mmCIF file of C-alpha atoms in Angstrom:
data_model
loop_
_atom_site.group_PDB
_atom_site.id
_atom_site.type_symbol
_atom_site.label_atom_id
_atom_site.label_comp_id
_atom_site.label_asym_id
_atom_site.label_seq_id
_atom_site.Cartn_x
_atom_site.Cartn_y
_atom_site.Cartn_z
ATOM 1 C CA GLU T 17 0.081 -0.331 -0.019
ATOM 2 C CA ALA T 18 0.959 3.242 -0.673
ATOM 3 C CA GLY T 19 2.809 5.189 2.491
ATOM 4 C CA VAL T 20 1.799 8.823 3.755
ATOM 5 C CA ALA T 21 2.594 11.723 1.345
ATOM 6 C CA GLN T 22 3.857 14.806 2.522
ATOM 7 C CA SER T 23 4.596 18.144 0.354
ATOM 8 C CA PRO T 24 6.538 19.954 0.409
ATOM 9 C CA ARG T 25 9.615 18.077 1.805
ATOM 10 C CA TYR T 26 11.761 21.584 2.118
ATOM 11 C CA LYS T 27 10.669 24.690 2.740
ATOM 12 C CA ILE T 28 12.883 28.068 3.653
ATOM 13 C CA ILE T 29 10.686 30.894 4.445
ATOM 14 C CA GLU T 30 11.533 34.367 6.251
ATOM 15 C CA LYS T 31 10.343 35.015 9.965
ATOM 16 C CA ARG T 32 7.121 36.380 10.202
ATOM 17 C CA GLN T 33 6.042 34.675 6.726
ATOM 18 C CA SER T 34 3.254 32.165 6.532
ATOM 19 C CA VAL T 35 3.722 28.461 5.357
ATOM 20 C CA ALA T 36 1.722 25.461 4.720
ATOM 21 C CA PHE T 37 2.354 21.922 4.525
ATOM 22 C CA TRP T 38 -0.072 19.634 3.083
ATOM 23 C CA CYS T 39 -0.491 15.161 4.023
ATOM 24 C CA ASN T 40 -2.362 12.645 2.882
ATOM 25 C CA PRO T 41 -2.645 9.504 4.878
ATOM 26 C CA ILE T 42 -3.154 6.339 3.931
ATOM 27 C CA SER T 43 -5.987 4.998 2.545
ATOM 28 C CA GLY T 44 -8.627 4.186 4.987
ATOM 29 C CA HIS T 45 -6.651 5.054 8.026
ATOM 30 C CA ALA T 46 -8.910 7.866 9.838
ATOM 31 C CA THR T 47 -6.773 8.809 12.278
ATOM 32 C CA LEU T 48 -4.423 11.383 11.415
ATOM 33 C CA TYR T 49 -1.957 13.115 13.338
ATOM 34 C CA TRP T 50 0.781 16.214 13.307
ATOM 35 C CA TYR T 51 4.147 16.025 14.889
ATOM 36 C CA GLN T 52 6.847 18.506 14.969
ATOM 37 C CA GLN T 53 10.388 17.077 15.586
ATOM 38 C CA ILE T 54 13.129 19.723 16.526
ATOM 39 C CA LEU T 55 16.874 18.996 15.804
ATOM 40 C CA GLY T 56 18.166 16.164 18.042
ATOM 41 C CA GLN T 57 14.815 15.610 19.579
ATOM 42 C CA GLY T 58 11.588 12.423 19.246
ATOM 43 C CA PRO T 59 9.032 13.959 17.620
ATOM 44 C CA LYS T 60 6.225 16.108 19.780
ATOM 45 C CA LEU T 61 2.511 15.732 19.066
ATOM 46 C CA LEU T 62 0.939 18.822 17.575
ATOM 47 C CA ILE T 63 -2.468 17.494 16.697
ATOM 48 C CA GLN T 64 -4.775 14.786 16.039
ATOM 49 C CA PHE T 65 -7.861 14.159 14.028
ATOM 50 C CA GLN T 66 -10.654 11.451 13.703
ATOM 51 C CA ASN T 67 -11.945 11.677 10.312
ATOM 52 C CA ASN T 68 -12.470 15.581 10.148
ATOM 53 C CA GLY T 69 -12.435 16.263 14.165
ATOM 54 C CA VAL T 70 -10.150 17.312 16.423
ATOM 55 C CA VAL T 71 -9.282 14.492 18.876
ATOM 56 C CA ASP T 72 -6.296 16.719 20.831
ATOM 57 C CA ASP T 73 -4.880 20.087 19.955
ATOM 58 C CA SER T 74 -3.358 20.561 23.431
ATOM 59 C CA GLN T 75 0.070 20.741 22.211
ATOM 60 C CA LEU T 76 -0.755 22.932 19.196
ATOM 61 C CA PRO T 77 0.010 27.469 19.268
ATOM 62 C CA LYS T 78 -2.984 28.416 18.198
ATOM 63 C CA ASP T 79 -2.324 31.858 18.302
ATOM 64 C CA ARG T 80 -0.258 30.945 15.040
ATOM 65 C CA PHE T 81 -0.640 27.376 13.950
ATOM 66 C CA SER T 82 -3.715 25.922 12.479
ATOM 67 C CA ALA T 83 -4.952 22.984 11.226
ATOM 68 C CA GLU T 84 -7.649 21.073 9.198
ATOM 69 C CA ARG T 85 -8.702 18.054 7.593
ATOM 70 C CA LEU T 86 -12.372 19.189 5.899
ATOM 71 C CA LYS T 87 -13.104 16.056 4.238
ATOM 72 C CA GLY T 88 -11.383 13.440 6.908
ATOM 73 C CA VAL T 89 -8.856 12.867 4.296
ATOM 74 C CA ASP T 90 -6.200 15.052 3.375
ATOM 75 C CA SER T 91 -4.909 17.682 5.884
ATOM 76 C CA THR T 92 -2.791 21.099 6.206
ATOM 77 C CA LEU T 93 -0.832 22.985 8.936
ATOM 78 C CA LYS T 94 0.000 26.128 8.772
ATOM 79 C CA ILE T 95 1.750 28.464 10.377
ATOM 80 C CA GLN T 96 1.429 32.215 10.238
ATOM 81 C CA PRO T 97 3.368 33.947 11.246
ATOM 82 C CA ALA T 98 6.742 32.024 11.455
ATOM 83 C CA LYS T 99 9.076 32.603 14.564
ATOM 84 C CA LEU T 100 12.690 31.284 14.386
ATOM 85 C CA GLU T 101 11.925 28.622 17.011
ATOM 86 C CA ASP T 102 9.265 26.832 14.465
ATOM 87 C CA SER T 103 12.389 25.466 12.248
ATOM 88 C CA ALA T 104 11.809 21.883 12.465
ATOM 89 C CA VAL T 105 10.608 18.515 10.360
ATOM 90 C CA TYR T 106 6.950 18.502 10.545
ATOM 91 C CA LEU T 107 5.628 14.728 10.321
ATOM 92 C CA CYS T 108 2.472 13.451 9.683
ATOM 93 C CA ALA T 109 1.320 10.267 10.484
ATOM 94 C CA SER T 110 -1.713 7.903 10.344
ATOM 95 C CA SER T 111 -3.281 4.783 11.706
ATOM 96 C CA ARG T 112 -6.643 2.953 11.438
ATOM 97 C CA THR T 113 -9.340 4.070 14.436
ATOM 98 C CA GLY T 114 -8.087 2.482 17.588
ATOM 99 C CA GLY T 115 -4.752 0.989 15.863
ATOM 100 C CA ASN T 116 -1.259 1.391 18.096
ATOM 101 C CA GLU T 117 0.623 1.511 14.827
ATOM 102 C CA GLN T 118 0.998 4.776 13.557
ATOM 103 C CA PHE T 119 2.665 4.956 9.836
ATOM 104 C CA PHE T 120 4.509 8.157 8.962
ATOM 105 C CA GLY T 121 5.332 10.677 6.398
ATOM 106 C CA PRO T 122 8.759 11.655 5.182
ATOM 107 C CA GLY T 123 8.318 14.892 6.713
ATOM 108 C CA THR T 124 8.692 18.389 5.629
ATOM 109 C CA ARG T 125 12.026 20.083 6.894
ATOM 110 C CA LEU T 126 10.944 23.698 7.666
ATOM 111 C CA THR T 127 13.515 26.473 7.944
ATOM 112 C CA VAL T 128 13.019 30.172 9.157
ATOM 113 C CA LEU T 129 15.522 33.075 8.629
ATOM 114 C CA GLY R 28 18.195 30.814 11.921
ATOM 115 C CA GLU R 29 20.030 28.755 13.723
ATOM 116 C CA SER R 30 18.563 25.423 14.960
ATOM 117 C CA VAL R 31 19.267 24.279 18.618
ATOM 118 C CA GLY R 32 19.061 21.054 19.938
ATOM 119 C CA LEU R 33 19.826 18.030 22.207
ATOM 120 C CA HIS R 34 23.343 16.323 21.885
ATOM 121 C CA LEU R 35 22.154 12.678 20.788
ATOM 122 C CA PRO R 36 23.249 9.788 22.796
ATOM 123 C CA THR R 37 25.318 7.523 20.583
ATOM 124 C CA LEU R 38 26.392 3.890 19.957
ATOM 125 C CA SER R 39 28.961 2.707 17.067
ATOM 126 C CA VAL R 40 29.165 -1.328 17.190
ATOM 127 C CA GLN R 41 31.483 -3.012 14.498
ATOM 128 C CA GLU R 42 29.015 -4.868 12.143
ATOM 129 C CA GLY R 43 27.959 -8.074 12.666
ATOM 130 C CA ASP R 44 28.240 -7.422 16.827
ATOM 131 C CA ASN R 45 24.880 -7.224 18.944
ATOM 132 C CA SER R 46 23.559 -3.712 19.930
ATOM 133 C CA ILE R 47 21.673 -2.891 22.720
ATOM 134 C CA ILE R 48 19.654 0.395 22.960
ATOM 135 C CA ASN R 49 18.303 1.399 26.437
ATOM 136 C CA CYS R 50 15.338 4.069 27.169
ATOM 137 C CA ALA R 51 13.800 5.503 30.306
ATOM 138 C CA TYR R 52 10.345 6.030 30.082
ATOM 139 C CA SER R 53 8.334 8.614 31.839
ATOM 140 C CA ASN R 54 4.891 7.089 33.481
ATOM 141 C CA SER R 55 4.579 4.231 34.779
ATOM 142 C CA ALA R 56 1.369 3.967 33.824
ATOM 143 C CA SER R 57 1.870 3.570 30.476
ATOM 144 C CA ASP R 58 0.340 0.175 28.668
ATOM 145 C CA TYR R 59 2.351 -0.085 25.248
ATOM 146 C CA PHE R 60 6.050 0.686 24.348
ATOM 147 C CA ILE R 61 7.258 1.013 20.954
ATOM 148 C CA TRP R 62 10.521 1.170 19.332
ATOM 149 C CA TYR R 63 10.978 2.968 16.251
ATOM 150 C CA LYS R 64 13.644 3.458 13.710
ATOM 151 C CA GLN R 65 14.401 7.037 11.502
ATOM 152 C CA GLU R 66 16.917 6.994 8.799
ATOM 153 C CA SER R 67 18.305 10.560 7.675
ATOM 154 C CA GLY R 68 15.627 12.245 5.978
ATOM 155 C CA LYS R 69 12.710 10.119 6.591
ATOM 156 C CA GLY R 70 9.978 9.665 8.995
ATOM 157 C CA PRO R 71 10.220 7.277 11.829
ATOM 158 C CA GLN R 72 9.475 3.833 11.012
ATOM 159 C CA PHE R 73 7.983 1.000 13.466
ATOM 160 C CA ILE R 74 10.430 -1.500 14.560
ATOM 161 C CA ILE R 75 8.943 -3.678 17.595
ATOM 162 C CA ASP R 76 6.162 -3.168 19.862
ATOM 163 C CA ILE R 77 5.340 -4.763 23.581
ATOM 164 C CA ARG R 78 2.928 -4.459 25.859
ATOM 165 C CA SER R 79 3.112 -3.696 29.757
ATOM 166 C CA ASN R 80 1.812 -7.248 30.630
ATOM 167 C CA MET R 81 4.785 -8.361 29.017
ATOM 168 C CA ASP R 82 8.786 -8.282 29.961
ATOM 169 C CA LYS R 83 10.120 -9.722 26.962
ATOM 170 C CA ARG R 84 9.112 -9.465 22.448
ATOM 171 C CA GLN R 85 11.085 -11.208 19.539
ATOM 172 C CA GLY R 86 10.927 -10.040 16.047
ATOM 173 C CA GLN R 87 12.994 -10.680 13.577
ATOM 174 C CA ARG R 88 16.898 -9.564 14.523
ATOM 175 C CA VAL R 89 15.142 -7.614 16.985
ATOM 176 C CA THR R 90 14.397 -8.229 21.043
ATOM 177 C CA VAL R 91 12.770 -5.583 23.292
ATOM 178 C CA LEU R 92 12.918 -6.189 26.670
ATOM 179 C CA LEU R 93 10.842 -3.871 29.012
ATOM 180 C CA ASN R 94 11.473 -3.908 33.252
ATOM 181 C CA LYS R 95 8.361 -1.736 34.612
ATOM 182 C CA THR R 96 10.190 -1.536 37.976
ATOM 183 C CA VAL R 97 12.561 0.573 36.850
ATOM 184 C CA LYS R 98 10.809 1.923 33.837
ATOM 185 C CA HIS R 99 13.386 0.875 31.584
ATOM 186 C CA LEU R 100 13.167 -0.212 27.797
ATOM 187 C CA SER R 101 15.859 -2.002 25.788
ATOM 188 C CA LEU R 102 15.985 -2.883 22.191
ATOM 189 C CA GLN R 103 18.559 -5.597 21.075
ATOM 190 C CA ILE R 104 19.676 -5.738 17.878
ATOM 191 C CA ALA R 105 21.152 -9.194 16.487
ATOM 192 C CA ALA R 106 24.334 -9.329 14.016
ATOM 193 C CA THR R 107 24.087 -5.594 13.068
ATOM 194 C CA GLN R 108 24.213 -4.345 9.739
ATOM 195 C CA PRO R 109 25.163 -1.288 8.018
ATOM 196 C CA GLY R 110 21.250 -0.792 6.906
ATOM 197 C CA ASP R 111 20.794 -0.622 10.848
ATOM 198 C CA SER R 112 22.435 3.001 10.704
ATOM 199 C CA ALA R 113 19.962 5.572 11.909
ATOM 200 C CA VAL R 114 18.671 6.990 14.924
ATOM 201 C CA TYR R 115 16.088 4.611 17.442
ATOM 202 C CA PHE R 116 13.801 6.101 19.295
ATOM 203 C CA CYS R 117 11.484 4.519 22.320
ATOM 204 C CA ALA R 118 7.728 5.755 22.572
ATOM 205 C CA GLU R 119 5.496 4.685 24.940
ATOM 206 C CA ILE R 120 1.021 4.868 24.966
ATOM 207 C CA TRP R 121 -0.169 7.270 27.526
ATOM 208 C CA GLY R 122 -3.362 8.776 27.777
ATOM 209 C CA GLY R 123 -4.045 7.569 23.991
ATOM 210 C CA LYS R 124 -0.805 9.777 23.222
ATOM 211 C CA LEU R 125 2.256 8.459 21.338
ATOM 212 C CA ILE R 126 5.411 10.372 23.364
ATOM 213 C CA PHE R 127 8.701 9.881 22.178
ATOM 214 C CA GLY R 128 11.706 9.230 24.293
ATOM 215 C CA GLN R 129 15.115 10.600 23.164
ATOM 216 C CA GLY R 130 16.760 8.781 20.703
ATOM 217 C CA THR R 131 20.052 7.297 20.417
ATOM 218 C CA GLU R 132 22.169 7.516 16.970
ATOM 219 C CA LEU R 133 23.445 3.884 16.181
ATOM 220 C CA SER R 134 26.537 4.037 13.587
ATOM 221 C CA VAL R 135 27.536 0.518 12.283
ATOM 222 C CA LYS R 136 31.099 0.268 11.198
ATOM 223 C CA PRO R 137 31.999 -1.954 8.138
#
């Protein structure tokens, strides 16, 4: 089966600019996750969707980050405005409903200058 | 901007030797643990999992050991190969969330 797709793979922006990332989960996976992975650290959950509803966004910096999954399939994560400390890899993952195994995409490496 | 991150623990082994990667987890109430492998430029990849009611589980060339008394996980890789070079993360399921520990960078010398 095809894996989790993400785009773009790399993005370089100036601070205070906006950026958006796109994720297409594995077909049939109802649960979708966005993680932030800072260099040298493990991924940290930002938001979890079940179909098109938000299950957990407690660690999402809502003053600048937003995410949506309008039709319960693809998802976008947006940062507006970006800060230097947002430089990280943004990973998307998906899983079957109730499944413990999450399948990760290749990530988008964001550099904020 | 310059990214500042933690310095990863590293483990260097000779090809063919066995590797042991250790991890301390945070929550005594966690009931499920996973080891992930992350190669450069890729997302984490599932290796093996274990439930809290077990203390050992074996896969192909990998074994995970769980010591709940001291909240410790280990991953053993038999006959380590160059393709095993990666960063390895342990993770726990707690409160419905996947929480990653600090990674260990494994380097395999040919």
